[in-house]
mmCIF file of C-alpha atoms in Angstrom:
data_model
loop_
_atom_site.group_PDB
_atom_site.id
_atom_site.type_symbol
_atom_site.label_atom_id
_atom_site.label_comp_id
_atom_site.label_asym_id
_atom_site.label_seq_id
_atom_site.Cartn_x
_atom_site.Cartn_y
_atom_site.Cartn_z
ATOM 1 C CA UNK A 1 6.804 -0.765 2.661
ATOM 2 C CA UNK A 2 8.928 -1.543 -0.210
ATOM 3 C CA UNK A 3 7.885 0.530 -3.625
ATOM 4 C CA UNK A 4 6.728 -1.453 -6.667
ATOM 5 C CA UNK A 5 10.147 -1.111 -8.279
ATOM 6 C CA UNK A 6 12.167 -2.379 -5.561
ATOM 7 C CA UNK A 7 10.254 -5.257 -4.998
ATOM 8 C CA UNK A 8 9.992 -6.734 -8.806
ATOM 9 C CA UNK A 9 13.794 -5.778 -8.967
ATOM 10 C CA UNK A 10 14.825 -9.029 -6.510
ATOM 11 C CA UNK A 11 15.159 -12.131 -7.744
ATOM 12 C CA UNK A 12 17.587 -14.290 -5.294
ATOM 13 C CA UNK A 13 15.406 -16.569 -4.320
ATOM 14 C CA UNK A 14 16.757 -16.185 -0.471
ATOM 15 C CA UNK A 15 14.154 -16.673 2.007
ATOM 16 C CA UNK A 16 13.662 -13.574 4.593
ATOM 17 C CA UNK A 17 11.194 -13.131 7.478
ATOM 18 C CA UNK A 18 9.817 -10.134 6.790
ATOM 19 C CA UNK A 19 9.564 -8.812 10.022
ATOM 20 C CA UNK A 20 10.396 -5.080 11.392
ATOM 21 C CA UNK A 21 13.609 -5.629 11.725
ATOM 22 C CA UNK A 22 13.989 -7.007 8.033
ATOM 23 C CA UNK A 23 12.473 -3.858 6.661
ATOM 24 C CA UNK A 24 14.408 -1.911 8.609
ATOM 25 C CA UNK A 25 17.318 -3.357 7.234
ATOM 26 C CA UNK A 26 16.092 -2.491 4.194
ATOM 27 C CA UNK A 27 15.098 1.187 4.723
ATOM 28 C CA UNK A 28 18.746 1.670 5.884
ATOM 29 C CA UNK A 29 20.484 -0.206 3.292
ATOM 30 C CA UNK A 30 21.382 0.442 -0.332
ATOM 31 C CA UNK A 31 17.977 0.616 -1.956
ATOM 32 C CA UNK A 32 16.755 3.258 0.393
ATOM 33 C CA UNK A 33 17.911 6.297 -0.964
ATOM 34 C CA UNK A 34 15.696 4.854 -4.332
ATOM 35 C CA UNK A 35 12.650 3.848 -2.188
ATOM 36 C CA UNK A 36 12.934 7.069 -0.149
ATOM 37 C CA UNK A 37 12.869 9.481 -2.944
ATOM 38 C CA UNK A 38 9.643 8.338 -4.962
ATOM 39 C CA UNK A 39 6.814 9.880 -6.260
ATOM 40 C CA UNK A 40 3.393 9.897 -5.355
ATOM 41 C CA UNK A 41 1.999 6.721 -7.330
ATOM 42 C CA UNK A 42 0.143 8.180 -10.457
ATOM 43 C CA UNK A 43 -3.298 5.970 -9.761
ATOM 44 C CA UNK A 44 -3.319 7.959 -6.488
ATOM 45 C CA UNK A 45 -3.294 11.512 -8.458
ATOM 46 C CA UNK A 46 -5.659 10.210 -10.582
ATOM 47 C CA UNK A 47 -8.412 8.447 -8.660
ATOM 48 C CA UNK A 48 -8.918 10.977 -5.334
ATOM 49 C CA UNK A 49 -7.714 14.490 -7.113
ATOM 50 C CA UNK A 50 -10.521 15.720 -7.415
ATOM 51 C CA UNK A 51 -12.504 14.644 -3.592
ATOM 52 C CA UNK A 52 -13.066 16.994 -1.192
ATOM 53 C CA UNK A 53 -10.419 16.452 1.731
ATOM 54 C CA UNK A 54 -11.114 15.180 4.769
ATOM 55 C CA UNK A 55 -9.325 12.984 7.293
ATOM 56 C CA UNK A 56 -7.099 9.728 5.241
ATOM 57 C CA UNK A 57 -5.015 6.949 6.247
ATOM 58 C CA UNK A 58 -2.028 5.329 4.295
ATOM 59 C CA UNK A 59 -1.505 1.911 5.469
ATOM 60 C CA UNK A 60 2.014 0.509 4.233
ATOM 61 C CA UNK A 61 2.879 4.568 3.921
ATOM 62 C CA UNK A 62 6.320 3.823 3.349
ATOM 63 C CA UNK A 63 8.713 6.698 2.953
ATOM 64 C CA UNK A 64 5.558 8.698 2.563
ATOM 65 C CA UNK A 65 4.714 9.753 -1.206
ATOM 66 C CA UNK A 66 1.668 9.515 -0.706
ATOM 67 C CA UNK A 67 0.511 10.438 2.336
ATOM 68 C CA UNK A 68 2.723 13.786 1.578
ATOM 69 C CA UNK A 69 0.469 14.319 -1.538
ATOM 70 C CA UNK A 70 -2.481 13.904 -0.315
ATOM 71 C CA UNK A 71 -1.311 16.448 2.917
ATOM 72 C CA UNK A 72 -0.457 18.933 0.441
ATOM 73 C CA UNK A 73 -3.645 19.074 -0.637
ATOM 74 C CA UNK A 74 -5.607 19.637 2.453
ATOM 75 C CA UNK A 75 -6.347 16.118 4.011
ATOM 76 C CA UNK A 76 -5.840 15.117 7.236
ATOM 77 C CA UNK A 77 -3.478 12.405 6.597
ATOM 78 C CA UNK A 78 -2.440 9.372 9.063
ATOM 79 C CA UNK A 79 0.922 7.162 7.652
ATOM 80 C CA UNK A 80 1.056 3.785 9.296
ATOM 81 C CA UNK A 81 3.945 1.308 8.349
ATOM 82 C CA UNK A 82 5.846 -0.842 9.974
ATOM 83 C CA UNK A 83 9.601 0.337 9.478
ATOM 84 C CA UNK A 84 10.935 2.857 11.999
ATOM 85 C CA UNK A 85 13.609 3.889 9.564
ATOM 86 C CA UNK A 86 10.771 4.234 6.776
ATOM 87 C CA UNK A 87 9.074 6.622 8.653
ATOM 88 C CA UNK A 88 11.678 8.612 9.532
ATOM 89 C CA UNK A 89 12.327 9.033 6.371
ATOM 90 C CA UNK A 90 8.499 10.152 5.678
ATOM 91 C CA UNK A 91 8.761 12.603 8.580
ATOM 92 C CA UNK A 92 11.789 14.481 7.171
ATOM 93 C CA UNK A 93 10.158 14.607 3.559
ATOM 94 C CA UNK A 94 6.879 15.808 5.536
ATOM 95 C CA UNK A 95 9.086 18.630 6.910
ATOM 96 C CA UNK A 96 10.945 19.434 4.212
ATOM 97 C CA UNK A 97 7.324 20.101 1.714
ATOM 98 C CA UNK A 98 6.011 21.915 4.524
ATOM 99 C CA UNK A 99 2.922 19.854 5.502
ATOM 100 C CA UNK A 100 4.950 18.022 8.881
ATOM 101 C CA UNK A 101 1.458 19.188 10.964
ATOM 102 C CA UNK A 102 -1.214 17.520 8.136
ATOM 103 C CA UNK A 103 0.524 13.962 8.564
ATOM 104 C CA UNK A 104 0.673 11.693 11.905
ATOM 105 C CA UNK A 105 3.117 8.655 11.865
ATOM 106 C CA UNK A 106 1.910 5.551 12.985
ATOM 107 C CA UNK A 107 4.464 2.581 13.676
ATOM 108 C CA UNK A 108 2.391 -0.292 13.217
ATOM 109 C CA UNK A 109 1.572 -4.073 11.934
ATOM 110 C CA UNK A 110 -1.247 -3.623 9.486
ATOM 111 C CA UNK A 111 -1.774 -7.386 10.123
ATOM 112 C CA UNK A 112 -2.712 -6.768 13.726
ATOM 113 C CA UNK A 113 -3.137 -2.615 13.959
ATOM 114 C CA UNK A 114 -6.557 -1.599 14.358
ATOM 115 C CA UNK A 115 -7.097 2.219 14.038
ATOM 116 C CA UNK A 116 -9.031 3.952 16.808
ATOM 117 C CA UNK A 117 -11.527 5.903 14.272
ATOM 118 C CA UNK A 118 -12.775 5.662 10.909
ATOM 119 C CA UNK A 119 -11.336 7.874 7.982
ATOM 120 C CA UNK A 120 -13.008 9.619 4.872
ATOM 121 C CA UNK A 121 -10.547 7.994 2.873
ATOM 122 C CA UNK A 122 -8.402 4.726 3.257
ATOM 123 C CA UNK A 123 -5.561 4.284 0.375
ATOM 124 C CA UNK A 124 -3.100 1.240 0.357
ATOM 125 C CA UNK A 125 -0.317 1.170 -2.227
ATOM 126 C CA UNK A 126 1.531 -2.262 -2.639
ATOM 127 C CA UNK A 127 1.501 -3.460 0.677
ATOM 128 C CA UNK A 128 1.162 -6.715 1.812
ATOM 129 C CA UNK A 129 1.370 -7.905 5.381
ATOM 130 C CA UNK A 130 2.112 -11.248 6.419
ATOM 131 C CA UNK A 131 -1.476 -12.091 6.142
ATOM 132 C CA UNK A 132 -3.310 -13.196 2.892
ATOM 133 C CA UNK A 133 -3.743 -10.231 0.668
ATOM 134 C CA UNK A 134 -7.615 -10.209 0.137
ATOM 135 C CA UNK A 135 -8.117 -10.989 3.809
ATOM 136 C CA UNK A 136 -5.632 -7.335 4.058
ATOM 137 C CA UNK A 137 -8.262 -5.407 2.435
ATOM 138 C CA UNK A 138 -11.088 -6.730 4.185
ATOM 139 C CA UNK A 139 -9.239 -5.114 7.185
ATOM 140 C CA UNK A 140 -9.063 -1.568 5.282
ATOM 141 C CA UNK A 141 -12.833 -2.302 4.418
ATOM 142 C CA UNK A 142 -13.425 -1.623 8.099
ATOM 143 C CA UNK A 143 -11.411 1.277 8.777
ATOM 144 C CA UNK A 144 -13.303 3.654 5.904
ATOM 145 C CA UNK A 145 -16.164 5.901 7.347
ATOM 146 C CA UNK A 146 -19.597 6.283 5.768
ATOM 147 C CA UNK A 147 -19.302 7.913 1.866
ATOM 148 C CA UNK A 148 -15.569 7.526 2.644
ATOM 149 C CA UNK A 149 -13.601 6.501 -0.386
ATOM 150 C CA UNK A 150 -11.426 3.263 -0.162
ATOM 151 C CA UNK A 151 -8.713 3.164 -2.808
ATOM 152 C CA UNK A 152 -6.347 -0.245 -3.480
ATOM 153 C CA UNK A 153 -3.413 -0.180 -5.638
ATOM 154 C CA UNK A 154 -1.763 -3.280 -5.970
ATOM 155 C CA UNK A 155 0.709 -5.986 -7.671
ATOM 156 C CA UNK A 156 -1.713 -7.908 -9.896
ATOM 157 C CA UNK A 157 -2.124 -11.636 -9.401
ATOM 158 C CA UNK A 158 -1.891 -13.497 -13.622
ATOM 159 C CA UNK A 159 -2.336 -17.341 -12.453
ATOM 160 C CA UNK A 160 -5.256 -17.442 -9.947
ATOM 161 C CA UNK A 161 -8.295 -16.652 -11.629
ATOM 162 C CA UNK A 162 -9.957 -15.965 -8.444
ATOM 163 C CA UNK A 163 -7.285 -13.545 -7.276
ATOM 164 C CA UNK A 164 -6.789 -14.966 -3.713
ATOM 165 C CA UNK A 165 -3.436 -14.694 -2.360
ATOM 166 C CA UNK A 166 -2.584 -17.027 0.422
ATOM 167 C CA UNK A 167 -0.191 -17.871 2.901
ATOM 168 C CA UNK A 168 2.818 -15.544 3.817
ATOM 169 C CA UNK A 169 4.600 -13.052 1.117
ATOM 170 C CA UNK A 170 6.490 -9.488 0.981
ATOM 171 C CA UNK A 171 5.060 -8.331 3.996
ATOM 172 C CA UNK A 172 5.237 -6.109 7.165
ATOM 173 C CA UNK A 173 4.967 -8.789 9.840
ATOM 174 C CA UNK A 174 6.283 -12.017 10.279
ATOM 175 C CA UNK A 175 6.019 -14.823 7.836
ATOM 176 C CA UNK A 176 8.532 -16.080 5.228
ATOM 177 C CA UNK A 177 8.405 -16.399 1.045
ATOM 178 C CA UNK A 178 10.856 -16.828 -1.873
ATOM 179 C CA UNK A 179 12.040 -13.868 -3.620
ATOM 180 C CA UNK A 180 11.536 -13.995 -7.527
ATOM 181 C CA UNK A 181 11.486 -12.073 -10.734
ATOM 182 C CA UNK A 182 7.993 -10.008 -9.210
ATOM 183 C CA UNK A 183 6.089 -10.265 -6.271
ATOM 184 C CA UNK A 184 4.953 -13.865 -4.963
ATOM 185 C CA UNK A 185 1.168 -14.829 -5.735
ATOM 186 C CA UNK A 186 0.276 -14.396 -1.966
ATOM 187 C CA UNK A 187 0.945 -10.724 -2.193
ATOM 188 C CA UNK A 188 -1.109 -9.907 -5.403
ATOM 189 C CA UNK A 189 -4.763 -9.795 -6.260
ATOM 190 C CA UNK A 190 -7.194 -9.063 -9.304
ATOM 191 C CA UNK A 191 -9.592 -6.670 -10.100
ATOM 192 C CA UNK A 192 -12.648 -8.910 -9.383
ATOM 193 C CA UNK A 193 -10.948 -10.891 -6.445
ATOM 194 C CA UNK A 194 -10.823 -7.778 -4.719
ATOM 195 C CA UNK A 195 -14.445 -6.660 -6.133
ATOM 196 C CA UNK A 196 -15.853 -9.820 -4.463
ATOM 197 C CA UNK A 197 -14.983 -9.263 -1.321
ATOM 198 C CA UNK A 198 -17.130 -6.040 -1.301
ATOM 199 C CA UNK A 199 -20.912 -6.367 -0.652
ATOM 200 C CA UNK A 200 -22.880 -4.433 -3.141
ATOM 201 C CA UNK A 201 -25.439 -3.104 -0.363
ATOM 202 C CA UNK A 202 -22.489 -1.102 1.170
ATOM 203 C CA UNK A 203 -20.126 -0.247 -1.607
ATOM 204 C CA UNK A 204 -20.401 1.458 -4.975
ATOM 205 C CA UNK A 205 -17.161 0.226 -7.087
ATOM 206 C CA UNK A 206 -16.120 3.250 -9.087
ATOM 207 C CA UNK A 207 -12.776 1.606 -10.840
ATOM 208 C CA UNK A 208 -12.118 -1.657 -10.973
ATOM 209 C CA UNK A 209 -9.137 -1.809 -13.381
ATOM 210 C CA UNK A 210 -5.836 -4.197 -14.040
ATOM 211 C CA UNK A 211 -2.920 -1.781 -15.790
ATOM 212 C CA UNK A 212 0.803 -1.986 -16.972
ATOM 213 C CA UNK A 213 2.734 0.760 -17.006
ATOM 214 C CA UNK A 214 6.662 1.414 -17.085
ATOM 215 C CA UNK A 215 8.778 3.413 -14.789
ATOM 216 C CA UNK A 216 12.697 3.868 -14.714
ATOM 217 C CA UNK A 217 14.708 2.478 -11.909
ATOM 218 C CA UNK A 218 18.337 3.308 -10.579
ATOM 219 C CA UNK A 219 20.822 3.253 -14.223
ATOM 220 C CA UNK A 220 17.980 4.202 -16.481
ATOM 221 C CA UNK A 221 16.748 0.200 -16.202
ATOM 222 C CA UNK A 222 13.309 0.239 -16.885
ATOM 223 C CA UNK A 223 10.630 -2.555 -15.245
ATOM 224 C CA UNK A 224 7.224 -2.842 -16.346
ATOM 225 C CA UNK A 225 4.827 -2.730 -13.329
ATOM 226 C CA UNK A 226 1.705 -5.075 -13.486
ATOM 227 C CA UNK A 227 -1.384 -3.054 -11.366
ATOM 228 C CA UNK A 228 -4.642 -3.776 -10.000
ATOM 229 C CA UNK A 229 -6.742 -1.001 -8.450
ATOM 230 C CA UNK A 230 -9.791 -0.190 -7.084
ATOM 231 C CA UNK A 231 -11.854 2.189 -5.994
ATOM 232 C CA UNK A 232 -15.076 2.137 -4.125
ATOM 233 C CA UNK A 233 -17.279 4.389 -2.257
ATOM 234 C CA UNK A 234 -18.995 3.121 1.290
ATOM 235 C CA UNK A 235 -22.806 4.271 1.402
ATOM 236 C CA UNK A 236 -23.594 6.202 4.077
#
């Protein structure tokens, strides 16, 4: 999926159907070499540095930051995304830090893809499926094993105080939306939208936090990235 940067960076207005072939387009065109070469987002490093590693998807991996990270540090990792070209991408970076047999590959639709077995640890960063966002995470809810660690990073939602996206938005599937300044509503969320959604008999919510935080793009611009993440622990 698209990184943070590159998404708030459009603002044409130009409607897309952001299907496979879409993000494709975009994994081979002239924002990839930016997308491809990012870091592993720092509320990752932060929030599961310290747990023991086990086995961990990615879902909207990307070109793999992440996954790669958390590989490098012992876990079992699965990357599932949609774009062929973004994964190829992830598979040479994989190679090239020397971790190519701790991470599988997955091409899939997160709006659809169901995963065959339940992980220790289930991480998301930015994406958004053609699907409503909080109806996205109840998804990844599902795929995180007992005492497994589920951890959402997202674009944070300012108008709806409930924090329900709707409808279709940046996504890997089909649906269409209107590019702006940041990410349409339908692909954000808040803190205690996504909170809600998770029933206190089965989860412990360990961070539950909206941020802002600045990071350089391509000419030194700088954009100021608008977070919401979340962290919670399923009870075994």
């Amino acid at each position: 999926m698209a990184t943070a940067a590159a998404i708030d960076e459009r603002s044409s207005a130009v409607e897309h159907t952001f299907d496979n072939q879409y993000w494709d387009q975009i994994w081979t065109g002239d924002r990839a070499a930016a997308m491809g070469s990012g870091q592993p987002n720092p509320h990752l490093v932060r929030e599961v540095g310290d747990l023991k590693p086990g086995t961990a998807l990615e879902a909207g991996c990307g070109a793999g930051a992440e996954a790669i990270w958390l590989a490098g540090r012992g876990w079992q990792v699965t990357g599932a995304d949609i774009a062929e070209a973004a994964l190829e991408r992830a598979a040479e970076r994989a190679e090239d830090a020397g971790v190519a047999d701790k991470v599988q590959w997955v091409r899939a639709d997160l709006s659809t893809w169901t995963p065959d077995t339940q992980y220790d640890l289930v991480t998301t960063h930015y994406a958004h499926p053609a699907m409503p966002q909080l109806e996205f995470y109840d998804r990844l809810t599902s795929w995180v094993a007992p005492a497994g660690t589920l951890l959402i990073v997202g674009h944070l939602h300012h108008d709806d105080p409930d924090g329900h996206g709707s409808g279709q938005g940046h996504g890997h599937g089909h649906g269409q939306a209107h590019e702006s300044d940041g990410p349409p509503a339908s692909a954000s969320a808040t803190a205690a939208g996504i909170t809600s959604r998770l029933d206190p008999s089965r989860w412990d919510v360990a961070t539950a936090e909206e941020s802002h935080r600045t990071v350089s793009g391509p000419g030194g611009k700088t954009t100021t990235l608008h977070d919401v993440v979340v962290r919670a622990v399923r009870r075994g």
